[in-house]
Coordinates of C-alpha atoms in Angstrom, one line a residue:
M8 CA 0.0 -0.1 0.0
V9 CA 1.4 3.4 -1.0
R10 CA 1.7 6.0 1.6
R11 CA 4.8 8.1 1.1
V12 CA 5.2 9.8 -2.3
A13 CA 8.3 11.6 -3.6
V14 CA 7.3 14.4 -6.2
I15 CA 10.1 15.7 -8.3
G16 CA 9.7 19.2 -9.4
A17 CA 7.5 22.2 -8.1
G18 CA 6.2 23.4 -11.6
V19 CA 2.5 23.1 -12.6
G20 CA 2.8 19.3 -12.6
G21 CA 4.5 19.0 -9.3
L22 CA 1.8 21.3 -7.6
A23 CA -1.0 19.3 -9.0
S24 CA 0.6 16.1 -7.9
I25 CA 1.2 17.3 -4.3
K26 CA -2.5 18.5 -4.1
C27 CA -3.9 15.1 -5.5
C28 CA -1.7 13.2 -3.1
L29 CA -3.1 15.1 -0.2
D30 CA -6.7 14.6 -1.6
E31 CA -6.0 10.8 -1.5
G32 CA -4.7 10.8 2.0
L33 CA -1.0 10.2 0.9
E34 CA 2.0 11.8 2.2
P35 CA 3.8 13.8 -0.6
T36 CA 7.4 15.2 -0.2
C37 CA 8.2 17.4 -3.1
F38 CA 12.0 18.2 -4.1
E39 CA 12.5 21.5 -6.1
R40 CA 16.2 22.2 -7.1
S41 CA 15.4 26.0 -7.4
E42 CA 14.2 28.5 -4.7
D43 CA 10.6 28.8 -5.9
I44 CA 7.7 27.1 -7.5
G45 CA 6.5 27.8 -10.9
G46 CA 9.0 25.7 -13.1
V47 CA 9.5 27.3 -16.5
W48 CA 6.9 29.9 -15.8
R49 CA 9.0 31.5 -13.3
Y50 CA 10.8 34.1 -15.3
T51 CA 14.5 34.9 -14.5
D52 CA 17.3 36.8 -16.2
S53 CA 19.7 34.0 -15.4
V54 CA 20.4 31.4 -18.0
G55 CA 22.8 29.2 -15.9
E56 CA 22.5 26.1 -13.9
R57 CA 20.5 24.3 -16.8
R58 CA 17.4 26.1 -15.7
V59 CA 14.9 26.9 -18.4
S60 CA 12.5 29.7 -18.1
V61 CA 10.2 31.7 -20.2
Y62 CA 11.3 34.9 -21.9
R63 CA 10.1 38.3 -20.5
S64 CA 7.4 39.1 -22.9
V65 CA 5.6 35.6 -23.0
I66 CA 2.0 35.4 -22.7
T67 CA 0.1 32.1 -22.5
N68 CA -1.4 30.5 -25.7
T69 CA -4.2 28.9 -23.9
S70 CA -6.9 30.9 -22.1
K71 CA -7.3 31.1 -18.3
E72 CA -10.6 29.1 -18.3
M73 CA -9.2 26.3 -20.5
S74 CA -5.8 26.2 -18.5
C75 CA -6.9 26.6 -14.8
F76 CA -6.8 23.8 -12.2
S77 CA -10.2 21.9 -12.3
D78 CA -11.3 23.1 -8.7
F79 CA -9.6 26.5 -8.6
P80 CA -10.8 28.9 -11.3
C81 CA -8.6 31.9 -12.1
P82 CA -9.7 35.1 -10.6
E83 CA -12.3 36.7 -12.7
D84 CA -10.5 40.0 -13.1
F85 CA -7.4 38.2 -14.6
P86 CA -7.0 38.7 -18.4
N87 CA -8.0 35.8 -20.6
Y88 CA -4.4 35.2 -21.7
L89 CA -1.9 35.6 -18.9
P90 CA 1.6 37.0 -19.0
H91 CA 4.0 34.9 -16.9
S92 CA 3.9 37.1 -13.9
L93 CA 0.1 36.7 -13.4
L94 CA 0.2 33.0 -14.2
L95 CA 2.9 32.5 -11.5
E96 CA 0.7 34.5 -9.1
Y97 CA -2.2 32.1 -9.9
F98 CA 0.2 29.1 -9.0
R99 CA 1.0 30.9 -5.6
M100 CA -2.6 31.3 -4.9
Y101 CA -3.3 27.7 -5.7
A102 CA -0.3 26.6 -3.4
Q103 CA -1.3 28.8 -0.5
H104 CA -5.1 27.9 -0.8
F105 CA -4.4 24.2 -0.6
H106 CA -1.4 24.4 1.8
L107 CA 1.0 22.9 -0.5
L108 CA 4.3 24.8 0.3
Q109 CA 4.9 23.1 3.5
H110 CA 5.4 19.8 1.5
I111 CA 8.2 21.3 -0.8
H112 CA 11.8 21.2 -0.1
F113 CA 13.4 24.0 -2.1
K114 CA 17.1 24.2 -3.3
T115 CA 17.1 20.4 -3.2
T116 CA 18.4 18.5 -6.1
V117 CA 17.4 14.8 -6.7
L118 CA 20.6 12.9 -7.4
S119 CA 19.2 9.4 -7.9
V120 CA 16.1 7.3 -7.9
R121 CA 16.8 3.7 -7.6
K122 CA 14.6 0.6 -6.9
R123 CA 15.0 -0.9 -3.5
P124 CA 16.3 -4.5 -3.4
D125 CA 12.9 -5.8 -2.6
F126 CA 11.1 -3.6 -5.3
T127 CA 9.4 -6.8 -6.8
T128 CA 7.4 -7.1 -3.6
S129 CA 7.4 -3.6 -2.0
G130 CA 7.6 -1.4 -4.9
Q131 CA 9.6 1.1 -3.0
W132 CA 12.4 3.6 -4.1
E133 CA 15.5 5.1 -2.7
V134 CA 15.7 8.7 -3.4
V135 CA 19.1 10.6 -2.8
T136 CA 19.0 14.3 -2.6
E137 CA 21.4 17.1 -2.0
T138 CA 20.8 20.3 -0.2
S139 CA 23.5 22.9 0.4
G140 CA 26.1 20.1 -0.3
V141 CA 24.6 17.7 2.1
R142 CA 23.4 14.4 0.8
E143 CA 20.5 12.5 2.2
S144 CA 18.8 9.2 1.5
H145 CA 14.9 8.7 1.6
I146 CA 12.7 5.6 1.2
F147 CA 9.4 6.3 -0.7
D148 CA 6.6 4.1 -1.6
A149 CA 6.1 5.7 -5.0
V150 CA 7.6 8.4 -7.2
M151 CA 6.0 11.1 -9.4
V152 CA 8.4 12.8 -11.8
C153 CA 7.2 16.2 -12.8
T154 CA 10.1 17.7 -14.6
G155 CA 8.4 18.3 -17.8
H156 CA 9.3 18.7 -21.4
Y157 CA 11.5 21.6 -21.3
Q158 CA 14.9 20.5 -19.8
D159 CA 17.7 20.3 -22.4
P160 CA 17.9 22.7 -25.3
Y161 CA 17.9 20.8 -28.5
L162 CA 20.7 22.4 -30.8
P163 CA 21.1 20.4 -33.9
L164 CA 24.4 22.1 -35.1
A165 CA 25.3 19.1 -37.3
S166 CA 22.3 19.7 -39.4
F167 CA 23.7 23.2 -40.3
P168 CA 27.1 22.8 -42.0
G169 CA 29.4 25.8 -41.1
I170 CA 27.5 27.2 -38.3
D171 CA 30.2 26.2 -35.8
T172 CA 33.3 26.2 -38.1
R173 CA 33.0 29.0 -40.6
F174 CA 30.2 31.3 -39.3
K175 CA 31.8 34.3 -37.6
G176 CA 28.6 35.7 -36.1
Q177 CA 26.9 34.7 -32.8
Y178 CA 24.5 31.7 -32.6
L179 CA 22.4 30.7 -29.6
H180 CA 19.3 28.7 -28.5
S181 CA 16.1 30.4 -27.7
Q182 CA 16.7 29.2 -24.1
E183 CA 19.3 32.0 -23.8
Y184 CA 16.9 34.6 -25.1
K185 CA 15.4 36.8 -22.4
D186 CA 14.5 40.1 -24.2
M187 CA 15.1 42.1 -27.5
E188 CA 17.6 44.6 -26.4
A189 CA 20.7 42.8 -27.3
F190 CA 19.6 42.3 -30.9
K191 CA 18.9 46.1 -31.7
G192 CA 20.1 47.0 -35.2
K193 CA 21.2 43.6 -36.1
R194 CA 20.3 41.2 -38.9
V195 CA 18.8 38.1 -37.2
L196 CA 18.1 34.7 -38.6
V197 CA 15.6 32.7 -36.5
V198 CA 15.7 28.9 -37.2
G199 CA 12.4 27.1 -36.4
I200 CA 8.8 28.1 -36.7
G201 CA 7.2 26.7 -33.6
N202 CA 5.4 29.0 -31.2
T203 CA 8.7 30.2 -29.8
G204 CA 10.2 30.9 -33.2
G205 CA 7.0 32.9 -34.3
D206 CA 6.9 34.9 -31.1
L207 CA 10.7 35.7 -31.1
S208 CA 10.6 36.8 -34.9
V209 CA 7.7 39.3 -34.2
E210 CA 9.4 40.7 -31.1
L211 CA 12.8 41.0 -32.7
S212 CA 11.3 42.8 -35.8
R213 CA 10.7 45.7 -33.7
V214 CA 14.3 46.5 -33.0
A215 CA 16.5 44.4 -35.4
A216 CA 17.5 45.8 -38.8
K217 CA 16.1 42.7 -40.4
V218 CA 14.7 39.3 -39.3
F219 CA 14.7 36.2 -41.4
L220 CA 12.6 33.3 -40.3
S221 CA 13.7 29.9 -41.6
T222 CA 11.5 26.8 -41.6
R223 CA 11.3 23.3 -43.1
S224 CA 7.7 22.9 -42.1
N225 CA 4.3 23.5 -43.5
T226 CA 2.7 25.9 -40.8
W227 CA -0.7 27.1 -40.4
V228 CA -1.1 30.1 -38.1
F229 CA -4.2 31.0 -36.1
S230 CA -5.0 33.7 -33.7
R231 CA -5.9 33.5 -30.0
V232 CA -8.9 35.7 -30.7
S233 CA -11.8 34.1 -32.5
D234 CA -14.0 35.8 -35.1
H235 CA -16.4 37.1 -32.5
G236 CA -13.7 38.2 -30.1
F237 CA -13.8 35.3 -27.7
P238 CA -10.7 33.2 -26.8
S239 CA -10.2 30.8 -29.7
D240 CA -9.6 27.7 -27.6
M241 CA -13.0 28.3 -25.9
V242 CA -14.8 28.6 -29.1
N243 CA -13.0 25.7 -30.9
T244 CA -12.3 23.1 -28.1
T245 CA -15.9 21.7 -27.6
R246 CA -17.4 18.4 -27.4
F247 CA -19.8 19.3 -30.3
N248 CA -16.7 20.0 -32.5
H249 CA -15.0 16.8 -31.2
F250 CA -18.2 14.9 -32.1
L251 CA -18.1 16.4 -35.6
E252 CA -14.5 15.3 -36.1
W253 CA -15.4 11.7 -35.1
L254 CA -18.5 11.7 -37.3
L255 CA -17.1 13.3 -40.5
P256 CA -14.4 11.7 -42.7
S257 CA -10.8 12.8 -41.7
A258 CA -10.2 14.2 -45.3
L259 CA -13.2 16.4 -45.1
M260 CA -12.4 17.5 -41.5
K261 CA -8.9 18.5 -42.7
R262 CA -10.3 20.4 -45.7
I263 CA -12.6 22.3 -43.4
K264 CA -9.7 23.1 -40.9
F265 CA -7.6 24.4 -43.9
Q266 CA -10.4 26.6 -45.2
K267 CA -10.9 28.1 -41.7
F268 CA -7.2 28.8 -41.4
N269 CA -7.2 30.4 -44.9
S270 CA -10.3 32.5 -44.1
W271 CA -7.9 34.8 -42.1
F272 CA -5.3 35.0 -44.8
N273 CA -4.0 32.7 -47.7
H274 CA -1.2 30.8 -46.2
A275 CA 0.2 29.7 -49.6
N276 CA 0.6 33.4 -50.6
Y277 CA 2.7 33.8 -47.6
G278 CA 4.8 30.7 -48.3
L279 CA 3.6 29.1 -44.9
A280 CA 1.4 26.1 -46.0
S281 CA -0.4 24.5 -48.6
T282 CA -3.8 22.7 -48.5
K283 CA -2.0 19.8 -50.3
S284 CA 0.4 19.3 -47.4
S285 CA 0.0 16.0 -45.4
N286 CA 2.6 16.9 -42.6
F287 CA 2.1 20.2 -41.0
K288 CA 2.0 22.1 -37.6
V289 CA -0.2 24.7 -36.2
I290 CA 1.2 27.7 -34.2
V291 CA -0.6 30.6 -32.4
N292 CA 0.5 34.1 -33.5
E293 CA -1.6 37.2 -34.2
E294 CA 1.2 39.4 -35.3
L295 CA 3.3 37.1 -37.7
P296 CA 1.2 37.6 -40.8
F297 CA 1.4 41.4 -40.4
C298 CA 5.1 41.2 -40.1
L299 CA 5.4 39.1 -43.2
L300 CA 3.1 41.5 -45.0
S301 CA 5.1 44.5 -43.9
G302 CA 8.5 43.0 -44.7
T303 CA 9.7 43.3 -41.1
V304 CA 10.0 39.4 -41.0
V305 CA 11.0 37.5 -44.2
L306 CA 10.2 33.8 -44.5
K307 CA 12.9 31.6 -45.8
P308 CA 13.2 27.8 -46.4
N309 CA 15.6 25.5 -44.6
V310 CA 19.3 26.5 -44.3
K311 CA 21.5 24.6 -46.4
E312 CA 24.9 25.8 -45.0
F313 CA 26.6 28.9 -43.4
T314 CA 29.5 30.8 -44.7
E315 CA 31.6 33.4 -42.5
T316 CA 28.8 36.1 -42.8
S317 CA 25.9 34.6 -44.7
A318 CA 23.2 31.9 -44.8
V319 CA 22.6 29.7 -47.9
F320 CA 19.2 28.3 -48.2
E321 CA 18.0 25.2 -49.8
D322 CA 16.3 27.1 -52.7
G323 CA 19.6 28.5 -53.6
T324 CA 19.1 32.1 -52.2
T325 CA 21.6 33.6 -49.9
E326 CA 21.2 36.2 -47.1
E327 CA 24.3 38.2 -46.4
N328 CA 25.7 40.0 -43.2
I329 CA 23.8 37.8 -40.8
D330 CA 24.8 39.0 -37.3
V331 CA 23.0 36.5 -35.1
V332 CA 21.5 33.0 -35.6
L333 CA 18.9 32.2 -33.0
F334 CA 17.8 28.4 -33.0
A335 CA 14.2 28.0 -31.8
T336 CA 14.5 24.1 -32.3
G337 CA 12.9 22.9 -29.2
Y338 CA 13.9 20.8 -26.2
T339 CA 14.7 17.2 -25.3
F340 CA 14.0 15.7 -22.0
S341 CA 16.0 13.4 -19.8
F342 CA 15.9 11.8 -16.4
P343 CA 19.5 11.6 -15.2
F344 CA 18.5 10.7 -11.7
L345 CA 16.8 7.5 -12.8
E346 CA 18.7 4.3 -12.7
E347 CA 19.6 2.7 -16.2
S348 CA 17.5 -0.4 -15.6
V349 CA 14.3 1.8 -15.3
L350 CA 15.3 4.2 -18.2
S351 CA 15.7 1.2 -20.4
L352 CA 12.1 0.5 -20.2
F353 CA 11.1 3.7 -22.1
N354 CA 13.0 5.7 -24.6
D355 CA 10.4 8.4 -24.9
N356 CA 7.0 9.5 -23.8
R357 CA 5.4 7.4 -26.4
S358 CA 6.8 4.2 -24.8
L359 CA 4.8 4.9 -21.7
Y360 CA 1.2 3.6 -21.0
K361 CA -1.1 6.4 -21.4
H362 CA 2.1 8.6 -21.6
I363 CA 2.5 8.1 -17.8
F364 CA 3.5 4.6 -16.7
P365 CA 6.5 2.4 -17.8
P366 CA 4.4 -0.6 -18.7
Q367 CA 7.1 -3.3 -17.9
L368 CA 7.8 -2.1 -14.3
E369 CA 7.2 -4.8 -11.9
K370 CA 5.2 -2.5 -9.7
P371 CA 3.3 0.6 -10.9
T372 CA 4.9 3.1 -8.4
L373 CA 6.7 5.3 -10.9
A374 CA 4.6 7.9 -12.9
I375 CA 6.0 10.5 -15.4
I376 CA 3.6 13.5 -15.2
G377 CA 3.2 16.2 -17.8
L378 CA 5.3 14.7 -20.5
V379 CA 2.4 14.5 -23.0
Q380 CA 1.9 17.0 -26.0
L381 CA -1.7 18.0 -26.3
T382 CA -3.5 20.3 -28.8
G383 CA -4.8 22.2 -25.6
S384 CA -3.3 23.0 -22.2
V385 CA -0.7 20.6 -20.9
M386 CA -1.4 22.0 -17.4
V387 CA -4.9 20.5 -17.5
G388 CA -3.4 17.3 -18.8
A389 CA -0.9 17.1 -16.0
E390 CA -3.6 17.5 -13.4
M391 CA -5.8 14.8 -14.7
Q392 CA -2.8 12.6 -14.9
A393 CA -2.0 13.3 -11.2
R394 CA -5.5 12.6 -10.2
W395 CA -5.5 9.1 -11.9
V396 CA -2.1 8.1 -10.7
T397 CA -2.7 9.1 -7.1
G398 CA -6.0 7.1 -7.3
I399 CA -3.9 4.2 -8.3
F400 CA -1.4 4.7 -5.5
A401 CA -4.3 4.9 -3.0
G402 CA -5.9 1.7 -4.3
W403 CA -9.0 3.2 -5.9
N404 CA -8.0 2.7 -9.5
K405 CA -6.0 -0.3 -11.0
L406 CA -3.8 -0.7 -14.1
P407 CA -4.5 -3.5 -16.6
P408 CA -1.9 -6.4 -16.9
T409 CA 1.5 -5.6 -18.5
I410 CA 0.7 -7.5 -21.7
R411 CA -2.5 -5.3 -22.2
M412 CA -0.6 -2.1 -21.5
M413 CA 2.1 -3.0 -24.0
A414 CA -0.4 -3.8 -26.6
D415 CA -1.9 -0.5 -26.1
V416 CA 1.3 1.5 -26.3
L417 CA 2.2 -0.4 -29.6
K418 CA -1.2 0.2 -31.0
K419 CA -1.3 4.0 -30.4
N420 CA 2.3 5.1 -31.0
P421 CA 4.3 4.7 -34.1
S422 CA 7.8 3.4 -33.7
V423 CA 9.4 6.1 -35.9
K424 CA 11.8 8.2 -33.9
R425 CA 11.4 11.9 -34.7
K426 CA 13.5 15.1 -33.7
P427 CA 12.0 17.6 -31.2
F428 CA 11.0 20.0 -33.9
E429 CA 9.0 17.4 -35.8
T430 CA 6.7 16.4 -33.1
E431 CA 4.3 19.2 -33.4
N432 CA 2.0 17.4 -35.6
L433 CA 2.0 14.4 -33.3
K434 CA 0.1 16.3 -30.6
I435 CA -2.8 14.3 -29.2
S436 CA -6.4 15.6 -29.2
F437 CA -6.9 17.4 -26.0
I438 CA -10.5 16.2 -25.5
S439 CA -9.7 12.7 -26.5
Y440 CA -6.8 12.3 -24.1
I441 CA -8.3 14.1 -21.1
D442 CA -11.5 12.0 -21.5
E443 CA -9.4 8.9 -21.8
I444 CA -7.7 9.5 -18.5
A445 CA -10.7 10.8 -16.9
L446 CA -12.6 7.4 -17.7
C447 CA -9.7 5.5 -16.1
A448 CA -10.1 7.7 -13.1
G449 CA -14.0 7.5 -13.0
V450 CA -14.4 11.2 -13.3
R451 CA -15.6 11.6 -17.0
P452 CA -19.1 13.3 -17.1
S453 CA -21.9 11.7 -19.0
V454 CA -23.6 14.2 -21.4
L455 CA -26.4 11.9 -21.9
R456 CA -27.3 11.4 -18.3
L457 CA -27.1 15.1 -17.5
L458 CA -29.4 15.9 -20.5
L459 CA -32.1 14.0 -18.6
T460 CA -31.2 15.4 -15.2
D461 CA -29.7 19.0 -15.8
P462 CA -30.5 19.9 -19.3
R463 CA -28.9 23.3 -19.0
L464 CA -25.6 22.1 -17.7
A465 CA -25.6 19.3 -20.4
L466 CA -25.9 21.9 -23.3
A467 CA -23.2 24.0 -21.6
I468 CA -20.9 20.9 -21.5
F469 CA -21.6 19.8 -25.0
F470 CA -21.7 23.0 -27.0
G471 CA -19.6 25.2 -24.7
P472 CA -15.9 25.0 -24.1
C473 CA -14.5 21.8 -22.6
T474 CA -13.2 23.5 -19.5
P475 CA -11.5 21.5 -16.8
Y476 CA -14.5 21.9 -14.3
Q477 CA -16.3 19.3 -16.3
Y478 CA -14.1 16.7 -14.7
R479 CA -15.2 17.7 -11.2
L480 CA -18.9 16.8 -11.6
V481 CA -18.7 13.3 -10.8
G482 CA -16.5 10.7 -9.2
R483 CA -13.7 10.9 -6.6
G484 CA -12.6 14.7 -6.1
K485 CA -16.1 15.8 -7.2
W486 CA -16.3 19.6 -6.4
S487 CA -19.5 21.2 -5.4
G488 CA -18.7 24.4 -7.2
A489 CA -18.1 22.8 -10.6
R490 CA -21.5 23.2 -12.0
N491 CA -21.5 26.9 -11.1
A492 CA -18.1 27.4 -12.5
I493 CA -19.2 25.9 -15.9
L494 CA -22.4 28.1 -16.0
T495 CA -20.4 31.2 -15.2
Q496 CA -17.3 30.6 -17.3
W497 CA -18.3 33.2 -19.9
Q498 CA -18.9 35.9 -17.3
R499 CA -15.4 35.3 -16.1
T500 CA -14.2 35.6 -19.7
L501 CA -15.9 38.9 -20.3
K502 CA -15.2 40.5 -16.8
P503 CA -11.6 41.8 -17.5
L504 CA -13.0 43.4 -20.9
R505 CA -15.8 45.3 -19.2
T506 CA -13.7 48.1 -18.3
R507 CA -15.8 50.4 -20.4
V508 CA -19.4 49.2 -20.8
V509 CA -21.6 49.9 -23.9
D510 CA -25.2 49.0 -24.4
D511 CA -25.7 45.8 -26.4
C512 CA -28.7 43.5 -26.5
S513 CA -27.0 40.6 -28.5
D514 CA -25.8 38.7 -25.3
G515 CA -27.4 35.3 -25.0
W516 CA -27.8 34.5 -28.6
H517 CA -25.5 31.6 -28.4
W518 CA -27.8 30.2 -25.6
H519 CA -30.9 30.2 -27.8
L520 CA -28.8 28.6 -30.7
M521 CA -27.7 25.8 -28.3
C522 CA -31.4 25.1 -27.3
L523 CA -32.4 24.8 -31.0
L524 CA -29.6 22.5 -31.7
A525 CA -30.0 20.4 -28.6
L526 CA -32.8 18.1 -29.8
P527 CA -31.3 16.9 -33.1
V528 CA -27.9 16.4 -31.3
A529 CA -29.4 14.3 -28.5
L530 CA -31.0 12.1 -31.1
L531 CA -27.7 11.7 -32.9
L532 CA -26.0 10.8 -29.6
S533 CA -28.8 8.3 -28.7
K534 CA -28.4 6.7 -32.1
Y535 CA -24.7 6.3 -32.0
T536 CA -24.9 5.2 -28.3
R537 CA -27.2 2.3 -29.3
L538 CA -24.4 1.4 -32.1
G539 CA -21.9 1.0 -29.4
W540 CA -20.1 4.4 -29.6
S541 CA -20.5 6.7 -26.6
P542 CA -17.5 9.0 -25.9
W543 CA -19.3 10.8 -23.2
A544 CA -21.1 8.1 -21.2
G545 CA -20.1 7.8 -17.7

């Protein structure tokens, strides 16, 4: 029986894990190597000690309602997309409200996590830590690793001949970037067009003499602001849309998505993406199209090689007098503290059962939290993982036999090894994954049942945004405030915008539309439930 749990890391995954341990009556001890909570979201000017943090100007890509902890909504006066300072403040509020700080050992580095000699029967771990030069050994019944994706900068210099032998300018990874002041008046080449590459290109265009953005990927760009001014993820990430994606052929859904992307601007005209592309990524950036349109950012293909002062691209063009090359090429993750016998059981997150458990481990007492790539908030995913994992540790939930877990891993995950910058299009559907883990934990809501007992809530859940509160309606960890949080989520969305009120009688149109659509959708759901498909049945 698990009682004492080691939590490694006090970022968002670590905080959620501590809280879930406490909810299940477990005894968590969290080890954080820095002096504070927040993980990558705690901004610092320092780039030393292998610590990764956000850059000064970063703002979240997912809205507050879609990213918050499921039983602790963001304050209604917080903006919908949070700068890192406000997100960290929210983490502090969460930690203080649930009394998490007393369980965290700061400035403590985990040196090793090894199986005890009797692991096959006890499932216990020996954890060695170091604080101020003093080493200490601990025995734990289970370990939750919450160190996340962003650990080691991926700098593929071998793929860019001449960058470290001939090129006389400066090159660095985006991990070292903090603000734009050092790039004033320079000609900058940004390599990589993920969310970071797009953000930094736009920011640098305000002070640099010229910014070039090099990409090998087909990339679709969309805005955080929807057509009617609401946060895009709240409008698009709904169970209704998820149902349509299941119902309609994938080719048709892809065509619909491409048309929606191109309704903002024609991506082919900008050299970003073609509707014929099979492999592509999606990034969030409102300003990049204008920067391309105004010429302050120039899009280029992949770099072929570097000379002393220039970059030669695969299309044969050359850009001279490059001062700085900024690699936005992502990160790799590693677990240097885990013993080799454990590491050998999984080579990446796709080798883990449900992206959490090493399936061949003799006892399920090691969980990797937050190492999943989702189309929505990873913070919500990490919390749901922690709820399921601690339920297993406490004996409420059980894992299937090893052979079934291995079969599930092999079925869902291709064996092709990809580089960090190629994994964007391998992101898992947010609703699909959260629902899958919620079903395992016994906390997935039933829209059909709610339609009979609470029609208003059922409609809000099905047609409205799939916010985290939905997973606090039933099962262990049920929260009495979940229903109200769902029904007032649009009020919290609009609250920070109402700094100047104007008369408008258009409010509530979406509610009437939902009522009109309810009956045919309910009939459709009933039909497919009888056929054996019911993604929302509890």
